[in-house]
mmCIF file of C-alpha atoms in Angstrom:
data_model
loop_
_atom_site.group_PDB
_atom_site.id
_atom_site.type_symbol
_atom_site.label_atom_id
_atom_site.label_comp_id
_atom_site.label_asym_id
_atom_site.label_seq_id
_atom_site.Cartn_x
_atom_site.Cartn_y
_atom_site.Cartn_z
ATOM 1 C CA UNK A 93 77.002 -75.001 -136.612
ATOM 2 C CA UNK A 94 78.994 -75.156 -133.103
ATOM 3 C CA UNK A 95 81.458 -77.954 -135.827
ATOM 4 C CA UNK A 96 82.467 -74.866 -137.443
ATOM 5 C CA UNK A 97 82.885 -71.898 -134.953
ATOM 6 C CA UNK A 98 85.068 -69.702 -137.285
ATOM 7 C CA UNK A 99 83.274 -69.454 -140.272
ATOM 8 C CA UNK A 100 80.630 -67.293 -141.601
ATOM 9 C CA UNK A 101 76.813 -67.796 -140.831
ATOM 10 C CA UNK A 102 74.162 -67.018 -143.751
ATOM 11 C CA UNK A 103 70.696 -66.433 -143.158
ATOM 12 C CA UNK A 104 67.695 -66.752 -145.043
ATOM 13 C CA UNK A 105 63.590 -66.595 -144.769
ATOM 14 C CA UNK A 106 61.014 -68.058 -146.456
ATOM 15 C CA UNK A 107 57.346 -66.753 -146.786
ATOM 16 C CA UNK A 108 54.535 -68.779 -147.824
ATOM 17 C CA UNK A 109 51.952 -66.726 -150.332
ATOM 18 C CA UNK A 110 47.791 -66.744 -149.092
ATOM 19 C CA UNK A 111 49.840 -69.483 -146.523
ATOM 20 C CA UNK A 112 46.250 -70.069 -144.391
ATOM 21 C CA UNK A 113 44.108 -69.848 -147.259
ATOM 22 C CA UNK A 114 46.284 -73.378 -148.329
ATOM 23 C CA UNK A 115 44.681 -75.284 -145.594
ATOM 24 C CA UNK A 116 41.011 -77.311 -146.727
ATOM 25 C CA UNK A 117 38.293 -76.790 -144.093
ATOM 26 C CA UNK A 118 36.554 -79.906 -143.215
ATOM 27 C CA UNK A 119 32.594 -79.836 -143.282
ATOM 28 C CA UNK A 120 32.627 -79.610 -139.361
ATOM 29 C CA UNK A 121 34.716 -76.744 -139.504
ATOM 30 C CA UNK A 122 32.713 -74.409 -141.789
ATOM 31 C CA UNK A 123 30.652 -73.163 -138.980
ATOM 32 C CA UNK A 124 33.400 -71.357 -137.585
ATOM 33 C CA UNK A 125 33.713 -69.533 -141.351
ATOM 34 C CA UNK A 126 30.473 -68.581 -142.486
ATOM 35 C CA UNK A 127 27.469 -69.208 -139.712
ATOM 36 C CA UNK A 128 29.120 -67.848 -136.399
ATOM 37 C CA UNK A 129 28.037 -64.413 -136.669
ATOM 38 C CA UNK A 130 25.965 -63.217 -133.701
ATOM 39 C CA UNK A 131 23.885 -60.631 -135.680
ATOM 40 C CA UNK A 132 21.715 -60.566 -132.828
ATOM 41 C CA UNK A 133 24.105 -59.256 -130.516
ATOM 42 C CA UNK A 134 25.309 -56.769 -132.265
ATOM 43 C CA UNK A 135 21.871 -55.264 -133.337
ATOM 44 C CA UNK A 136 21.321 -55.296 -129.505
ATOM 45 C CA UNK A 137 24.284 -53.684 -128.620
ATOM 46 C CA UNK A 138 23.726 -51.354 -130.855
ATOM 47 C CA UNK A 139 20.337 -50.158 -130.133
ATOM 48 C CA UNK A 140 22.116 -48.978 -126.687
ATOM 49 C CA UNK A 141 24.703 -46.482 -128.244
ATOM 50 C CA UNK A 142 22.423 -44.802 -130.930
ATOM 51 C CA UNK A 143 19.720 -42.334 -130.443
ATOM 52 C CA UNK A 144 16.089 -42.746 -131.720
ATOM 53 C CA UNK A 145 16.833 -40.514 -134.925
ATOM 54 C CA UNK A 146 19.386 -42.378 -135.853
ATOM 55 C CA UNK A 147 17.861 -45.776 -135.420
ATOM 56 C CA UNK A 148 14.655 -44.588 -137.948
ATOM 57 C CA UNK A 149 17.410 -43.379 -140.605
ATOM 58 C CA UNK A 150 19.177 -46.749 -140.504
ATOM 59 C CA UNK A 151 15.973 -48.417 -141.036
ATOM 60 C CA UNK A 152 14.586 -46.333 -143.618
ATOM 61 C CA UNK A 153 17.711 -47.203 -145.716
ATOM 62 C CA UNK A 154 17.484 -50.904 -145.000
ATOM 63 C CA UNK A 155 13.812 -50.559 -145.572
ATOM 64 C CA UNK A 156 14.293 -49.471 -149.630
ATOM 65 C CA UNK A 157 15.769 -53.501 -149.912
ATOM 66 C CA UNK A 158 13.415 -54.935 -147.130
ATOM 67 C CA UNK A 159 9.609 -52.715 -147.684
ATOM 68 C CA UNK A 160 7.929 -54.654 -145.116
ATOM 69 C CA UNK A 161 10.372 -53.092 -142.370
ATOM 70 C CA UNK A 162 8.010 -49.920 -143.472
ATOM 71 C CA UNK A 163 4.950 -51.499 -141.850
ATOM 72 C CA UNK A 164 6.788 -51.848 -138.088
ATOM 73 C CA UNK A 165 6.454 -49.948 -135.565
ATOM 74 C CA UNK A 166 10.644 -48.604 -134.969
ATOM 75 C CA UNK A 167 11.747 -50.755 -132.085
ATOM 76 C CA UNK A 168 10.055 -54.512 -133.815
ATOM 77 C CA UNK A 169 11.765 -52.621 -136.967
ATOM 78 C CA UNK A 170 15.104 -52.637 -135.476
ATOM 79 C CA UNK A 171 14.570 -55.914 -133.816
ATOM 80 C CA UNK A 172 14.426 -57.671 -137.062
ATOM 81 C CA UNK A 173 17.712 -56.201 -138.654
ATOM 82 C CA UNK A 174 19.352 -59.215 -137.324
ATOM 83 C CA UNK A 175 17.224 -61.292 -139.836
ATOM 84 C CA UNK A 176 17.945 -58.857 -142.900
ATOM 85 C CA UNK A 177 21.984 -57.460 -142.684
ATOM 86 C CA UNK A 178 24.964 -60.167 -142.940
ATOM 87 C CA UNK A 179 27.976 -59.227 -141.069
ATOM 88 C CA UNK A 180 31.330 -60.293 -142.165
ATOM 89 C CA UNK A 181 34.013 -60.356 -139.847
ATOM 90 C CA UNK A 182 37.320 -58.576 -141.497
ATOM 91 C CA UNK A 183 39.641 -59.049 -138.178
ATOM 92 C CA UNK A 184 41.136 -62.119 -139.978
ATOM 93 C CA UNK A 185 41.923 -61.471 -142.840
ATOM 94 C CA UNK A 186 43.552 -65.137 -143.744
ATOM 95 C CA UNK A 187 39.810 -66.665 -143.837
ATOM 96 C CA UNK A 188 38.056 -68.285 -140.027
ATOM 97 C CA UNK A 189 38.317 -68.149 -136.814
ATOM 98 C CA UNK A 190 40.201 -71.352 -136.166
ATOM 99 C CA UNK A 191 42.979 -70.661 -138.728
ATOM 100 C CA UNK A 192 46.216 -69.874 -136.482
ATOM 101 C CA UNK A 193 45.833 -73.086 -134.531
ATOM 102 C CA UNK A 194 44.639 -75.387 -137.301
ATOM 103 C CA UNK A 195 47.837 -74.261 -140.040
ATOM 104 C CA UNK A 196 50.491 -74.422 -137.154
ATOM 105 C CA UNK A 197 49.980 -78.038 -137.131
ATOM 106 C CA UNK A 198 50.555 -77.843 -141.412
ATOM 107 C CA UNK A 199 53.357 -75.398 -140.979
ATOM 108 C CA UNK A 200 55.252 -77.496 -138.691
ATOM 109 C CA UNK A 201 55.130 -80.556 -141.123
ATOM 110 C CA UNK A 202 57.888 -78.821 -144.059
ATOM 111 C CA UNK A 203 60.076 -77.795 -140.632
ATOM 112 C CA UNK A 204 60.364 -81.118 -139.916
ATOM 113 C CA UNK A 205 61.096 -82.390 -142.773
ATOM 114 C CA UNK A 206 63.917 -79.937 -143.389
ATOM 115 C CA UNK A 207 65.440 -80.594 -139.694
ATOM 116 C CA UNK A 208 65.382 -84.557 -141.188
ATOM 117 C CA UNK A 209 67.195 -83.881 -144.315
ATOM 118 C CA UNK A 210 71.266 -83.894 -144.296
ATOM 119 C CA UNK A 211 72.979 -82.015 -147.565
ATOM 120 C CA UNK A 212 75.034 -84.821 -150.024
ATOM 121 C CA UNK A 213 78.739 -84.586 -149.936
ATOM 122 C CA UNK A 214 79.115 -84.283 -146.140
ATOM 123 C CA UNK A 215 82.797 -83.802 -146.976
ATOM 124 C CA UNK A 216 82.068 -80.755 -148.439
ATOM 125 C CA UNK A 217 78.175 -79.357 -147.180
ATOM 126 C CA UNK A 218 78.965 -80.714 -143.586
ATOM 127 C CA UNK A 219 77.283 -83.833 -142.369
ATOM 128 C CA UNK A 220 74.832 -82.000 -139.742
ATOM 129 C CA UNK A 221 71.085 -82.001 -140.616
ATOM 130 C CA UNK A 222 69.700 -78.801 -142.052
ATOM 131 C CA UNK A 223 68.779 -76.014 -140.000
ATOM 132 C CA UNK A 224 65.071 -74.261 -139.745
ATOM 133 C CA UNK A 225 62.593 -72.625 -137.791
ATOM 134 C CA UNK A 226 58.741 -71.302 -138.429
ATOM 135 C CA UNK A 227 56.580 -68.915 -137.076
ATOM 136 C CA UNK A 228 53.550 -68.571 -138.821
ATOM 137 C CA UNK A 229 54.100 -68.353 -142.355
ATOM 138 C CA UNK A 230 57.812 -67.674 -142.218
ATOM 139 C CA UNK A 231 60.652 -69.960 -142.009
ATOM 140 C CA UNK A 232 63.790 -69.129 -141.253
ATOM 141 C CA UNK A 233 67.101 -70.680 -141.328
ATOM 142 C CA UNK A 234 71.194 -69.845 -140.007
ATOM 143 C CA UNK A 235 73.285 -72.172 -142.005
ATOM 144 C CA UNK A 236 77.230 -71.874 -142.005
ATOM 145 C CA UNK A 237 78.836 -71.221 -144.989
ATOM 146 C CA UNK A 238 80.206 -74.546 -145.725
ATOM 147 C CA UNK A 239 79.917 -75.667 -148.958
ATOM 148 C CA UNK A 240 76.321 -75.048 -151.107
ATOM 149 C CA UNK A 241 75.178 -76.148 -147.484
ATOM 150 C CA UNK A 242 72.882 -72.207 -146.791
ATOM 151 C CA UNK A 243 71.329 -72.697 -150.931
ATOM 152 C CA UNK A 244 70.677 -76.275 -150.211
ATOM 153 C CA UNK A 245 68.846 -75.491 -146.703
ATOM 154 C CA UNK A 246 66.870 -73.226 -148.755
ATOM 155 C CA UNK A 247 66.152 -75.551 -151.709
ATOM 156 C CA UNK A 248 65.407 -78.001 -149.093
ATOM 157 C CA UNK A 249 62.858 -76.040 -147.413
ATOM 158 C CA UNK A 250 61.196 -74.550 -150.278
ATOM 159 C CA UNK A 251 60.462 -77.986 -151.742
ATOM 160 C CA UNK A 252 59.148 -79.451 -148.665
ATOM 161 C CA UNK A 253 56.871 -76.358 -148.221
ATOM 162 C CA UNK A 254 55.740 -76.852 -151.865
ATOM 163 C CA UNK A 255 54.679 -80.887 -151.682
ATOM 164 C CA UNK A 256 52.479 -79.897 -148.284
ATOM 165 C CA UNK A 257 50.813 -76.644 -149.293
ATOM 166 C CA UNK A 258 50.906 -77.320 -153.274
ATOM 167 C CA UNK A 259 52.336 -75.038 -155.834
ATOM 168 C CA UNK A 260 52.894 -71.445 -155.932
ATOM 169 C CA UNK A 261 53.156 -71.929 -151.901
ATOM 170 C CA UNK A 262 56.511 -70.032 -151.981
ATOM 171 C CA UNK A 263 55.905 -66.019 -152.476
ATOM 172 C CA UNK A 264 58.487 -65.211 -155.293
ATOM 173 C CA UNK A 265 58.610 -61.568 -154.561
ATOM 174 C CA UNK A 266 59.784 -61.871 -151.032
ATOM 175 C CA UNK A 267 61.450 -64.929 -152.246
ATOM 176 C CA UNK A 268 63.880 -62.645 -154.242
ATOM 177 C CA UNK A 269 64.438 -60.236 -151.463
ATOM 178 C CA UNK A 270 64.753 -62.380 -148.222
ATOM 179 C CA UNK A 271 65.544 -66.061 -149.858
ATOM 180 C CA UNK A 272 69.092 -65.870 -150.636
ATOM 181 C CA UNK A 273 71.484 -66.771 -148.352
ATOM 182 C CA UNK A 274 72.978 -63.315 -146.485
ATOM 183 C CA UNK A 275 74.423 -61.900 -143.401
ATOM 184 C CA UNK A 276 71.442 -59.493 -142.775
ATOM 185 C CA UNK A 277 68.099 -60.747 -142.852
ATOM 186 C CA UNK A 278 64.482 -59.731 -141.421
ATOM 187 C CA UNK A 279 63.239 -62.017 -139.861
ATOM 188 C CA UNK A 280 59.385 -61.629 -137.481
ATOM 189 C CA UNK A 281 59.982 -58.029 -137.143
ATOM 190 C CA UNK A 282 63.534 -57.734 -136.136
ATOM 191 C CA UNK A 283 66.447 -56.982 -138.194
ATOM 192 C CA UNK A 284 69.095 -59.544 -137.655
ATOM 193 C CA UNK A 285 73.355 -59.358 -138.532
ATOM 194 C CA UNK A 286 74.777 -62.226 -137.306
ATOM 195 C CA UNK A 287 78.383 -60.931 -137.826
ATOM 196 C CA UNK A 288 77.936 -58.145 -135.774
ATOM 197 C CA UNK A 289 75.812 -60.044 -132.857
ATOM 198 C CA UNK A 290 73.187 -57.453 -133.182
ATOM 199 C CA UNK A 291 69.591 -57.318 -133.366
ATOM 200 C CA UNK A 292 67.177 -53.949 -133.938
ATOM 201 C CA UNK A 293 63.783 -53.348 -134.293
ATOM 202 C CA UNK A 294 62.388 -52.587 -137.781
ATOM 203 C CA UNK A 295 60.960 -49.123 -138.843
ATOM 204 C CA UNK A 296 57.509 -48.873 -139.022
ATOM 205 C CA UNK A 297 55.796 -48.399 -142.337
ATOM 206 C CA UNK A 298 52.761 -46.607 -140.748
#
């Protein structure tokens, strides 16, 4: 973009839909998703921050699913909880506990392969590479106005994203609001408008 200092700079964002739910778990991996859950611990922890009352409710609930729980005394009762209740984790809400790390790897492969890919008709879209940038499940990209060059970084992209994650990888909701080409644009919580040289932070929806 520093070839063409005096004309206008697009921007544009991509989101991948369910984007960590795209990436297979290997058979080693499945411990971290569905048999890491210290039960245990938390029963123990517990037992320390509620009183004796509450403790014989809790198991007389449980105990209508588990009668044999009625024949303990409380505290063996409580003890074996850990062997009855199944927590699930809902902090992540994209699947395990090793997703962030594991789909950066993934997310950086359709990146790359944009940065690699220069638009036909250099005369006209420029002969520089294709611009883009990811974090997380967004990519992002500040193409100048040359040409179809911003539409074909998207295109680009979008494709790219599509043969690594499969089909149905690009959200087409937030496709139609942030993926064509403008001078304002969102983009990981800050607003940006690049022909004012301006940034701001976004409203909260809370």
């Amino acid at each position: 973009m520093t070839l063409w200092p005096d004309l206008e700079i697009l921007l544009s964002k991509t989101d991948l839909d369910a984007a960590f739910k795209r990436i297979w778990l290997a058979l080693m991996d499945i411990d971290l998703f569905a048999t890491d859950l210290p039960g245990r611990e938390l029963i123990e922890a517990a037992r320390e921050e509620v009183t004796e009352q509450e403790m014989r409710e809790l198991v007389e609930e449980i105990a209508a699913f588990c009668p044999g729980l009625k024949a303990l005394p409380l505290e063996e009762a409580w003890a074996s909880l850990f062997s009855t209740l199944i927590f699930v984790y809902m902090v992540l809400p994209f699947g395990w506990s090793g997703s962030p790390g594991r789909y950066g790897i993934f997310g950086l492969l359709p990146e790359l392969a944009t940065q690699a890919t220069a638009p036909a008709e250099p005369r006209v879209n420029g002969p520089e590479p294709l611009d883009c940038k990811t974090h997380v499940d967004d990519a992002t990209r500040a193409e100048a106005k040359l040409g179809y060059r911003p539409f074909l970084s998207s295109r680009v992209y979008d494709g790219n994203a599509v043969n690594v994650f499969g089909e149905g990888a690009v959200n087409p909701r937030k496709k139609q609001v942030d993926g064509r080409p403008a001078t304002v644009s969102q983009w990981w919580g800050y607003i940006l408008q690049v022909m004012k040289a301006g940034a701001s932070l976004t409203v909260s929806e809370d």
